[in-house]
CSV table of N, CA and C and ligand atoms in Angstrom, one decimal:
chain,number,residue,atom,x,y,z
A,729,UNK,N,0.8,-1.0,0.5
A,729,UNK,CA,-0.1,-0.2,0.1
A,729,UNK,C,1.1,1.0,0.1
A,730,UNK,N,0.7,1.8,-1.5
A,730,UNK,CA,1.5,3.3,-0.9
A,730,UNK,C,0.5,4.6,-1.4
A,731,UNK,N,1.0,5.4,-1.0
A,731,UNK,CA,0.9,6.7,-1.7
A,731,UNK,C,2.2,7.3,-1.4
A,732,UNK,N,1.8,7.4,-3.0
A,732,UNK,CA,2.3,8.6,-3.4
A,732,UNK,C,2.3,9.4,-4.3
A,733,UNK,N,3.3,10.6,-3.8
A,733,UNK,CA,3.2,12.2,-4.3
A,733,UNK,C,4.4,13.0,-5.0
A,734,UNK,N,3.3,13.4,-5.3
A,734,UNK,CA,4.4,15.1,-6.7
A,734,UNK,C,3.8,15.6,-6.3
A,735,UNK,N,5.5,16.9,-6.7
A,735,UNK,CA,5.7,18.1,-5.8
A,735,UNK,C,6.5,18.3,-7.2
A,736,UNK,N,6.7,19.0,-8.6
A,736,UNK,CA,7.4,19.6,-9.3
A,736,UNK,C,7.2,20.9,-9.4
A,737,UNK,N,8.1,21.6,-9.5
A,737,UNK,CA,9.0,22.8,-9.5
A,737,UNK,C,9.4,23.4,-10.6
A,738,UNK,N,8.9,23.7,-11.6
A,738,UNK,CA,9.1,23.2,-13.0
A,738,UNK,C,9.7,24.2,-13.4
A,739,UNK,N,10.5,25.2,-13.6
A,739,UNK,CA,11.0,25.7,-14.4
A,739,UNK,C,10.6,26.8,-16.3
A,740,UNK,N,10.9,25.4,-17.1
A,740,UNK,CA,10.2,25.5,-17.9
A,740,UNK,C,8.7,25.0,-18.7
A,741,UNK,N,7.7,26.2,-18.9
A,741,UNK,CA,6.5,25.1,-18.8
A,741,UNK,C,6.7,23.9,-19.7
A,742,UNK,N,7.1,24.3,-20.8
A,742,UNK,CA,7.5,23.6,-22.0
A,742,UNK,C,7.6,21.9,-21.8
A,743,UNK,N,8.0,21.4,-21.2
A,743,UNK,CA,8.8,20.8,-20.0
A,743,UNK,C,8.1,20.3,-19.3
A,744,UNK,N,6.7,20.1,-18.5
A,744,UNK,CA,6.6,20.6,-17.5
A,744,UNK,C,5.6,18.7,-17.6
A,745,UNK,N,4.8,18.2,-18.4
A,745,UNK,CA,4.8,17.3,-18.7
A,745,UNK,C,5.3,15.9,-19.0
A,746,UNK,N,6.1,16.3,-19.7
A,746,UNK,CA,7.3,15.1,-19.3
A,746,UNK,C,7.9,14.9,-18.5
A,747,UNK,N,8.7,16.4,-17.4
A,747,UNK,CA,9.0,16.2,-16.3
A,747,UNK,C,8.2,15.2,-15.1
A,748,UNK,N,6.7,15.3,-15.1
A,748,UNK,CA,6.4,14.9,-14.7
A,748,UNK,C,6.4,13.4,-14.4
A,749,UNK,N,6.2,13.5,-15.7
A,749,UNK,CA,6.3,11.5,-16.2
A,749,UNK,C,7.5,11.0,-15.7
A,750,UNK,N,8.5,11.5,-16.0
A,750,UNK,CA,9.5,10.7,-15.4
A,750,UNK,C,9.5,11.0,-14.2
A,751,UNK,N,9.4,11.4,-13.1
A,751,UNK,CA,9.5,11.9,-11.9
A,751,UNK,C,8.1,11.3,-11.3
A,752,UNK,N,7.8,11.1,-11.9
A,752,UNK,CA,6.2,10.2,-10.6
A,752,UNK,C,7.1,8.0,-11.2
A,753,UNK,N,7.7,8.0,-12.6
A,753,UNK,CA,8.2,7.0,-13.0
A,753,UNK,C,9.2,6.7,-12.0
A,754,UNK,N,10.3,7.5,-12.0
A,754,UNK,CA,10.8,7.0,-10.3
A,754,UNK,C,10.8,6.2,-8.6
A,755,UNK,N,10.0,8.0,-8.7
A,755,UNK,CA,9.4,7.7,-7.6
A,755,UNK,C,8.5,6.3,-7.2
A,756,UNK,N,8.1,6.1,-8.5
A,756,UNK,CA,6.5,5.3,-8.1
A,756,UNK,C,8.3,3.9,-7.6
A,757,UNK,N,9.3,3.1,-8.7
A,757,UNK,CA,10.3,2.8,-9.3
A,757,UNK,C,10.9,2.6,-7.2
A,758,UNK,N,11.6,3.6,-7.4
A,758,UNK,CA,11.4,3.6,-5.6
A,758,UNK,C,11.4,3.3,-4.6
A,759,UNK,N,9.7,3.6,-4.6
A,759,UNK,CA,8.6,3.3,-3.5
A,759,UNK,C,8.6,2.6,-3.6
A,760,UNK,N,8.9,1.5,-4.5
A,760,UNK,CA,8.4,0.2,-4.7
A,760,UNK,C,9.7,-1.1,-4.0
A,761,UNK,N,11.1,0.1,-4.1
A,761,UNK,CA,12.3,-0.8,-4.2
A,761,UNK,C,12.2,-0.8,-2.4
A,762,UNK,N,12.0,0.4,-2.0
A,762,UNK,CA,12.1,0.2,-0.3
A,762,UNK,C,10.6,-0.2,-0.3
A,763,UNK,N,9.5,-0.2,-0.9
A,763,UNK,CA,8.7,-1.3,0.2
A,763,UNK,C,7.3,-0.1,1.1
A,764,UNK,N,7.4,1.2,0.1
A,764,UNK,CA,6.7,2.0,1.8
A,764,UNK,C,6.3,1.8,1.9
A,765,UNK,N,5.2,2.2,2.9
A,765,UNK,CA,3.5,2.2,3.0
A,765,UNK,C,3.4,3.1,3.1
A,766,UNK,N,2.0,3.1,3.8
A,766,UNK,CA,2.0,4.3,3.7
A,766,UNK,C,1.4,5.3,4.6
A,767,UNK,N,2.2,6.7,5.0
A,767,UNK,CA,1.9,7.2,6.2
A,767,UNK,C,1.1,8.6,6.6
A,768,UNK,N,1.4,8.3,5.7
A,768,UNK,CA,-0.1,10.6,6.0
A,768,UNK,C,-0.3,11.1,4.6
A,769,UNK,N,-1.1,11.6,5.1
A,769,UNK,CA,-2.1,11.7,3.6
A,769,UNK,C,-1.4,13.4,3.7
A,770,UNK,N,-1.1,14.2,2.2
A,770,UNK,CA,-0.6,15.9,2.3
A,770,UNK,C,-1.5,15.6,1.2
A,771,UNK,N,-2.8,17.1,1.7
A,771,UNK,CA,-3.7,17.5,1.3
A,771,UNK,C,-3.5,19.1,0.5
A,772,UNK,N,-1.7,19.5,1.3
A,772,UNK,CA,-2.2,21.1,0.1
A,772,UNK,C,-0.9,21.0,0.5
A,773,UNK,N,0.1,22.2,-0.6
A,773,UNK,CA,1.3,22.2,-0.8
A,773,UNK,C,1.6,23.2,-1.0
A,774,UNK,N,2.5,24.2,-0.3
A,774,UNK,CA,2.8,25.8,-0.5
A,774,UNK,C,4.5,26.0,-0.8
A,775,UNK,N,4.8,25.9,-1.8
A,775,UNK,CA,6.1,26.5,-2.0
A,775,UNK,C,6.7,27.9,-2.3
A,776,UNK,N,7.3,28.4,-2.5
A,776,UNK,CA,8.3,29.6,-3.0
A,776,UNK,C,9.5,29.8,-2.8
A,777,UNK,N,9.1,29.9,-3.8
A,777,UNK,CA,11.7,30.1,-4.1
A,777,UNK,C,11.7,31.2,-3.8
A,778,UNK,N,12.9,31.4,-4.3
A,778,UNK,CA,14.0,32.9,-3.8
A,778,UNK,C,15.1,32.3,-4.9
A,779,UNK,N,15.3,33.1,-5.8
A,779,UNK,CA,15.4,32.4,-7.0
A,779,UNK,C,16.3,33.5,-7.5
A,780,UNK,N,17.8,34.1,-7.8
A,780,UNK,CA,18.5,34.2,-8.0
A,780,UNK,C,19.6,35.1,-9.3
A,781,UNK,N,18.7,35.1,-10.5
A,781,UNK,CA,19.5,34.8,-11.0
A,781,UNK,C,20.3,35.2,-12.3
A,782,UNK,N,21.2,35.8,-11.8
A,782,UNK,CA,22.7,36.3,-10.6
A,782,UNK,C,23.7,35.5,-9.8
A,783,UNK,N,22.5,34.3,-9.8
A,783,UNK,CA,23.3,33.1,-8.9
A,783,UNK,C,22.9,31.5,-9.0
A,784,UNK,N,23.5,31.4,-10.0
A,784,UNK,CA,23.8,30.2,-10.2
A,784,UNK,C,23.8,28.6,-9.7
A,785,UNK,N,24.2,29.1,-8.4
A,785,UNK,CA,25.1,27.6,-7.6
A,785,UNK,C,23.7,27.0,-6.9
A,786,UNK,N,23.2,28.5,-6.6
A,786,UNK,CA,21.7,26.8,-5.2
A,786,UNK,C,20.3,28.2,-5.6
A,787,UNK,N,19.6,28.3,-5.4
A,787,UNK,CA,18.3,28.6,-4.5
A,787,UNK,C,17.9,28.6,-3.8
A,788,UNK,N,17.0,29.6,-2.8
A,788,UNK,CA,16.6,29.3,-2.4
A,788,UNK,C,15.4,28.1,-1.4
A,789,UNK,N,14.2,28.2,-1.3
A,789,UNK,CA,13.0,27.6,-0.9
A,789,UNK,C,12.2,27.4,-0.2
A,790,UNK,N,11.4,27.6,0.4
A,790,UNK,CA,10.9,26.9,1.7
A,790,UNK,C,9.0,26.5,1.2
A,791,UNK,N,9.1,24.7,1.2
A,791,UNK,CA,7.9,24.7,0.9
A,791,UNK,C,6.8,24.5,2.6
A,792,UNK,N,5.7,24.1,2.0
A,792,UNK,CA,4.3,24.1,3.6
A,792,UNK,C,3.0,22.9,3.2
A,793,UNK,N,3.5,22.2,3.6
A,793,UNK,CA,3.2,21.1,3.0
A,793,UNK,C,2.1,20.8,4.6
A,794,UNK,N,0.4,20.9,4.2
A,794,UNK,CA,-0.4,20.6,5.0
A,794,UNK,C,-0.7,19.1,5.5
A,795,UNK,N,-0.8,18.6,6.6
A,795,UNK,CA,-1.2,16.5,6.0
A,795,UNK,C,-1.7,16.4,7.5
A,796,UNK,N,-2.2,14.7,7.3
A,796,UNK,CA,-2.3,14.1,8.1
A,796,UNK,C,-3.0,12.1,7.9
A,797,UNK,N,-2.1,12.5,9.3
A,797,UNK,CA,-1.1,10.7,9.3
A,797,UNK,C,-2.4,9.7,9.0
A,798,UNK,N,-2.1,8.9,8.2
A,798,UNK,CA,-2.8,7.9,8.8
A,798,UNK,C,-3.3,6.6,9.9
A,799,UNK,N,-1.8,7.3,10.7
A,799,UNK,CA,-2.3,6.2,11.2
A,799,UNK,C,-0.8,6.9,12.6
A,800,UNK,N,-1.2,6.3,13.8
A,800,UNK,CA,-0.7,7.6,14.7
A,800,UNK,C,1.2,7.2,14.4
A,801,UNK,N,1.7,8.5,14.1
A,801,UNK,CA,3.1,7.9,14.1
A,801,UNK,C,3.6,9.3,14.1
A,802,UNK,N,5.2,8.3,14.7
A,802,UNK,CA,6.2,10.4,14.7
A,802,UNK,C,7.2,10.2,13.7
A,803,UNK,N,7.2,9.9,12.7
A,803,UNK,CA,7.4,10.0,11.7
A,803,UNK,C,6.8,10.4,10.3
A,804,UNK,N,8.3,11.3,9.7
A,804,UNK,CA,7.3,11.6,8.2
A,804,UNK,C,8.7,11.8,7.5
A,805,UNK,N,8.2,10.5,6.0
A,805,UNK,CA,9.5,10.6,5.9
A,805,UNK,C,9.1,11.7,4.4
A,806,UNK,N,9.8,12.2,3.7
A,806,UNK,CA,10.4,12.4,2.7
A,806,UNK,C,10.8,11.8,1.8
A,807,UNK,N,10.7,12.5,0.2
A,807,UNK,CA,11.8,12.7,-0.6
A,807,UNK,C,11.6,13.9,-1.0
A,808,UNK,N,13.5,13.5,-0.1
A,808,UNK,CA,14.2,15.4,-1.0
A,808,UNK,C,15.4,14.5,-1.7
A,809,UNK,N,15.2,15.8,-2.6
A,809,UNK,CA,16.7,15.3,-3.7
A,809,UNK,C,17.0,16.9,-4.2
A,810,UNK,N,19.0,16.9,-4.1
A,810,UNK,CA,19.0,17.7,-4.5
A,810,UNK,C,18.7,19.2,-3.5
A,811,UNK,N,18.4,18.8,-2.4
A,811,UNK,CA,18.5,20.4,-1.7
A,811,UNK,C,19.8,19.9,-0.2
A,812,UNK,N,19.7,21.3,0.3
A,812,UNK,CA,20.0,21.1,1.4
A,812,UNK,C,19.3,21.4,2.0
A,813,UNK,N,19.1,21.2,3.5
A,813,UNK,CA,17.2,21.2,4.6
A,813,UNK,C,18.6,22.7,5.5
A,814,UNK,N,17.2,23.8,5.1
A,814,UNK,CA,17.3,24.8,6.1
A,814,UNK,C,17.1,24.8,8.2
A,815,UNK,N,16.2,24.5,8.0
A,815,UNK,CA,15.2,24.5,8.8
A,815,UNK,C,13.6,23.8,8.0
A,816,UNK,N,13.1,23.0,9.9
A,816,UNK,CA,12.2,22.8,9.8
A,816,UNK,C,11.5,22.4,11.2
A,817,UNK,N,10.2,23.3,10.5
A,817,UNK,CA,8.7,23.0,11.9
A,817,UNK,C,7.9,22.7,11.5
A,818,UNK,N,6.9,21.7,12.6
A,818,UNK,CA,5.6,21.5,12.4
A,818,UNK,C,4.9,21.7,13.2
A,819,UNK,N,3.4,22.1,12.7
A,819,UNK,CA,2.9,22.6,13.9
A,819,UNK,C,1.3,21.4,13.7
A,820,UNK,N,0.8,21.6,15.0
A,820,UNK,CA,-0.8,21.4,14.8
A,820,UNK,C,-1.8,22.7,14.3
A,821,UNK,N,-2.1,22.4,13.6
A,821,UNK,CA,-3.6,23.3,13.2
A,821,UNK,C,-3.5,23.5,14.3
A,822,UNK,N,-4.2,22.7,15.9
A,822,UNK,CA,-5.3,23.3,16.7
A,822,UNK,C,-4.4,24.2,17.5
A,823,UNK,N,-2.1,24.1,17.6
A,823,UNK,CA,-1.8,24.8,18.8
A,823,UNK,C,-0.7,24.8,18.2
A,824,UNK,N,-0.3,26.4,17.0
A,824,UNK,CA,0.1,27.0,16.1
A,824,UNK,C,1.5,27.0,17.1
A,825,UNK,N,1.6,27.0,17.9
A,825,UNK,CA,2.2,27.7,19.3
A,825,UNK,C,3.8,26.6,19.2
A,826,UNK,N,3.3,25.4,19.4
A,826,UNK,CA,4.3,23.9,20.1
A,826,UNK,C,4.8,23.5,19.4
A,827,UNK,N,6.0,23.3,18.5
A,827,UNK,CA,6.6,23.2,17.2
A,827,UNK,C,7.3,21.6,17.8
A,828,UNK,N,6.8,20.8,17.1
A,828,UNK,CA,6.8,19.3,16.9
A,828,UNK,C,7.6,18.5,16.5
A,829,UNK,N,8.0,19.2,15.9
A,829,UNK,CA,9.7,18.9,15.6
A,829,UNK,C,10.4,18.2,15.9
A,830,UNK,N,11.3,17.1,15.1
A,830,UNK,CA,12.2,17.1,16.6
A,830,UNK,C,13.6,17.1,16.3
A,831,UNK,N,13.7,16.4,15.5
A,831,UNK,CA,14.9,16.0,14.4
A,831,UNK,C,15.0,15.3,11.9
A,832,UNK,N,15.8,15.7,12.2
A,832,UNK,CA,15.1,14.7,10.7
A,832,UNK,C,16.5,13.9,10.4
A,833,UNK,N,16.9,13.4,9.3
A,833,UNK,CA,17.5,12.2,9.0
A,833,UNK,C,17.4,12.1,7.9
A,834,UNK,N,18.5,13.0,6.3
A,834,UNK,CA,18.6,12.9,5.1
A,834,UNK,C,19.4,11.9,5.0
A,835,UNK,N,18.7,11.3,4.0
A,835,UNK,CA,19.7,10.0,3.7
A,835,UNK,C,20.8,10.7,2.8
A,836,UNK,N,22.0,9.9,2.7
A,836,UNK,CA,23.0,10.0,1.4
A,836,UNK,C,22.8,9.1,0.7
A,837,UNK,N,21.9,7.6,-0.2
A,837,UNK,CA,22.5,6.2,-0.6
A,837,UNK,C,21.1,7.8,-2.0
A,838,UNK,N,21.0,6.2,-2.6
A,838,UNK,CA,19.5,6.6,-3.5
A,838,UNK,C,18.0,6.9,-3.2
A,839,UNK,N,18.1,6.3,-2.3
A,839,UNK,CA,16.4,7.2,-2.3
A,839,UNK,C,16.5,8.5,-1.0
A,840,UNK,N,17.5,9.3,-1.4
A,840,UNK,CA,16.9,10.5,-0.9
A,840,UNK,C,16.1,10.7,0.2
A,841,UNK,N,15.9,10.0,1.3
A,841,UNK,CA,14.7,10.2,2.1
A,841,UNK,C,15.3,10.5,3.0
A,842,UNK,N,14.5,11.7,3.6
A,842,UNK,CA,14.2,12.3,4.3
A,842,UNK,C,13.4,12.1,5.2
A,843,UNK,N,14.1,11.3,6.4
A,843,UNK,CA,13.0,11.4,8.1
A,843,UNK,C,12.8,12.2,8.6
A,844,UNK,N,11.7,13.3,9.8
A,844,UNK,CA,10.8,13.2,10.5
A,844,UNK,C,10.7,13.4,11.2
A,845,UNK,N,11.6,13.4,12.6
A,845,UNK,CA,11.1,12.8,14.1
A,845,UNK,C,10.5,13.5,14.5
A,846,UNK,N,9.1,14.0,14.8
A,846,UNK,CA,8.6,14.3,15.7
A,846,UNK,C,8.9,14.2,17.4
A,847,UNK,N,8.3,15.4,18.1
A,847,UNK,CA,8.2,14.7,19.7
A,847,UNK,C,7.5,14.7,20.4
A,848,UNK,N,6.2,13.9,19.4
A,848,UNK,CA,5.6,13.3,20.5
A,848,UNK,C,4.1,13.0,19.5
A,849,UNK,N,3.4,12.3,19.8
A,849,UNK,CA,2.9,11.5,18.1
A,849,UNK,C,2.2,12.1,17.4
A,850,UNK,N,1.7,12.3,15.9
A,850,UNK,CA,1.2,12.0,15.8
A,850,UNK,C,-0.4,11.8,15.3
A,851,UNK,N,-1.4,12.5,15.7
A,851,UNK,CA,-2.6,11.9,16.1
A,851,UNK,C,-3.2,11.7,14.8
A,852,UNK,N,-4.4,10.9,14.5
A,852,UNK,CA,-5.0,10.9,13.2
A,852,UNK,C,-5.9,12.1,12.6
A,853,UNK,N,-6.7,12.4,13.2
A,853,UNK,CA,-7.5,13.3,13.1
A,853,UNK,C,-7.3,14.5,13.5
A,854,UNK,N,-5.9,14.8,13.3
A,854,UNK,CA,-5.3,17.2,13.1
A,854,UNK,C,-4.7,16.7,12.1
A,855,UNK,N,-4.6,18.0,11.3
A,855,UNK,CA,-4.2,18.1,10.3
A,855,UNK,C,-2.8,19.0,10.9
A,856,UNK,N,-1.6,18.9,10.2
A,856,UNK,CA,-0.5,19.4,9.9
A,856,UNK,C,0.7,20.3,9.6
A,857,UNK,N,0.9,21.3,10.1
A,857,UNK,CA,1.3,21.9,8.9
A,857,UNK,C,3.0,22.1,9.4
A,858,UNK,N,3.8,20.9,8.0
A,858,UNK,CA,4.8,21.0,7.8
A,858,UNK,C,5.9,22.2,6.6
A,859,UNK,N,7.3,22.9,7.3
A,859,UNK,CA,7.4,24.0,6.9
A,859,UNK,C,9.0,23.6,7.4
A,860,UNK,N,9.7,23.8,5.7
A,860,UNK,CA,11.1,23.2,5.1
A,860,UNK,C,11.4,24.7,4.7
A,861,UNK,N,12.3,25.7,5.0
A,861,UNK,CA,13.4,25.5,5.1
A,861,UNK,C,14.4,24.8,3.9
A,862,UNK,N,14.0,25.1,2.2
A,862,UNK,CA,16.1,24.8,1.9
A,862,UNK,C,17.0,25.4,1.5
A,863,UNK,N,18.2,24.5,1.0
A,863,UNK,CA,18.4,25.5,-0.4
A,863,UNK,C,18.4,24.3,-1.5
A,864,UNK,N,19.2,24.7,-2.8
A,864,UNK,CA,18.6,23.4,-3.0
A,864,UNK,C,18.9,24.0,-4.9
A,865,UNK,N,20.1,22.3,-5.0
A,865,UNK,CA,20.6,22.9,-7.0
A,865,UNK,C,19.3,23.1,-7.9
A,866,UNK,N,20.2,23.3,-8.8
A,866,UNK,CA,19.6,24.3,-10.6
A,866,UNK,C,19.5,22.3,-10.8
A,867,UNK,N,18.6,21.6,-11.4
A,867,UNK,CA,19.2,20.8,-12.6
A,867,UNK,C,19.9,20.8,-13.2
A,868,UNK,N,20.2,19.7,-13.6
A,868,UNK,CA,21.1,20.3,-14.8
A,868,UNK,C,21.3,19.8,-16.1
A,869,UNK,N,19.6,19.7,-16.0
A,869,UNK,CA,19.5,19.1,-17.8
A,869,UNK,C,18.1,20.3,-18.6
A,870,UNK,N,17.3,19.8,-18.9
A,870,UNK,CA,16.8,21.4,-19.9
A,870,UNK,C,15.4,21.4,-18.7
A,871,UNK,N,14.1,20.2,-18.2
A,871,UNK,CA,13.7,20.7,-17.6
A,871,UNK,C,13.5,21.7,-16.1
A,872,UNK,N,14.6,22.2,-15.7
A,872,UNK,CA,14.8,23.2,-15.0
A,872,UNK,C,14.3,23.3,-13.6
A,873,UNK,N,14.5,23.9,-12.2
A,873,UNK,CA,14.1,23.5,-11.3
A,873,UNK,C,13.1,22.2,-10.6
A,874,UNK,N,13.0,21.9,-9.9
A,874,UNK,CA,13.0,20.2,-9.9
A,874,UNK,C,12.4,19.3,-8.2
A,875,UNK,N,11.4,19.4,-7.5
A,875,UNK,CA,11.4,18.9,-6.4
A,875,UNK,C,10.5,18.2,-6.0
A,876,UNK,N,10.9,16.5,-6.1
A,876,UNK,CA,9.8,15.7,-5.4
A,876,UNK,C,10.2,15.6,-4.2
A,877,UNK,N,9.1,15.1,-3.6
A,877,UNK,CA,8.3,14.5,-2.5
A,877,UNK,C,7.9,12.9,-2.7
A,878,UNK,N,8.2,11.4,-1.8
A,878,UNK,CA,6.6,11.2,-1.1
A,878,UNK,C,6.4,11.0,0.2
A,879,UNK,N,5.1,10.8,1.1
A,879,UNK,CA,5.4,10.0,1.8
A,879,UNK,C,5.1,9.5,2.3
A,880,UNK,N,6.0,8.0,3.8
A,880,UNK,CA,5.7,6.8,4.1
A,880,UNK,C,6.2,6.9,5.9
A,881,UNK,N,6.1,5.6,5.8
A,881,UNK,CA,6.0,5.0,7.8
A,881,UNK,C,6.4,3.4,7.6
A,882,UNK,N,7.5,2.5,7.9
A,882,UNK,CA,7.2,1.7,8.4
A,882,UNK,C,6.3,1.3,9.0
A,883,UNK,N,6.2,2.1,10.0
A,883,UNK,CA,4.7,1.5,10.9
A,883,UNK,C,5.6,-0.1,11.6
A,884,UNK,N,7.1,0.3,12.2
A,884,UNK,CA,8.1,-0.1,13.0
A,884,UNK,C,9.5,0.1,13.1
A,885,UNK,N,10.2,-0.4,14.4
A,885,UNK,CA,11.1,0.1,14.7
A,885,UNK,C,12.3,0.2,13.2
A,886,UNK,N,12.9,1.1,13.5
A,886,UNK,CA,14.0,1.0,11.9
A,886,UNK,C,15.3,1.3,12.5
B,987,NAG,C1,19.9,32.4,-0.5
B,987,NAG,O1,20.1,31.6,1.6
B,987,NAG,C2,21.5,32.1,1.9
B,987,NAG,C3,21.4,32.4,3.2
B,987,NAG,O2,20.7,32.8,3.6
B,987,NAG,C4,22.0,33.1,1.2
B,987,NAG,O3,23.2,33.4,1.3
B,987,NAG,C5,22.2,33.2,0.0
B,987,NAG,O4,22.4,33.8,-1.5
B,987,NAG,C6,20.7,33.2,-0.7
B,987,NAG,N1,21.0,31.9,-2.5
B,987,NAG,C7,20.3,33.2,-2.7
B,987,NAG,C8,20.4,32.4,-4.1
B,987,NAG,O5,19.2,33.6,-3.0
B,988,NAG,C1,15.3,12.3,17.2
B,988,NAG,O1,13.9,12.8,18.0
B,988,NAG,C2,13.4,10.6,18.2
B,988,NAG,C3,12.5,11.3,18.9
B,988,NAG,O2,12.0,12.6,19.1
B,988,NAG,C4,14.4,10.7,19.2
B,988,NAG,O3,13.6,9.4,19.5
B,988,NAG,C5,15.9,10.9,18.3
B,988,NAG,O4,16.3,9.8,20.4
B,988,NAG,C6,16.5,11.7,18.6
B,988,NAG,N1,17.9,11.6,17.6
B,988,NAG,C7,18.4,12.5,18.0
B,988,NAG,C8,20.0,12.0,16.8
B,988,NAG,O5,18.0,13.2,18.4
């Protein structure tokens, strides 16, 4: 049982369909390879990018993901490629003052898994907002800026 999400930020409009298809297949294969069961259901994304045309080494971005867990969990796993995480925060929409984020790990292998650990269990009947600020690398092909994510939970000790 997989929950596969795709968030494509494409600089070149002409490249959108092909880029999305390519990335979807890649993520699906990845998810199957690592057998990731569903953990949370994102319902909304807000993405902000800070691009400096005079500076091509990287760009800054922030993404805000609204999600609700499928079952009680203290982990959110995303697919984060070609990016350095600058900061993460996580709030329940019932209490915007308490940051539920504890720590994260970012895989250095080709799984590109960003594992976010929370300081308390996330409940199924609650909406959460996950904010990630990052520095990204421009894609080195014609498809432009590109971010893709999926979420999962292995449901047991990892
Ligand atoms: C990204 O943010 C860092 C830290 O605030 C800053 O030094 C850098 O210039 C920013 N890059 C761009 C492309 O805006
Ligand atoms: C990360 O957070 C989890 C959950 O609070 C905790 O059990 C674990 O010890 C933390 N890991 C580190 C390296 O701080």
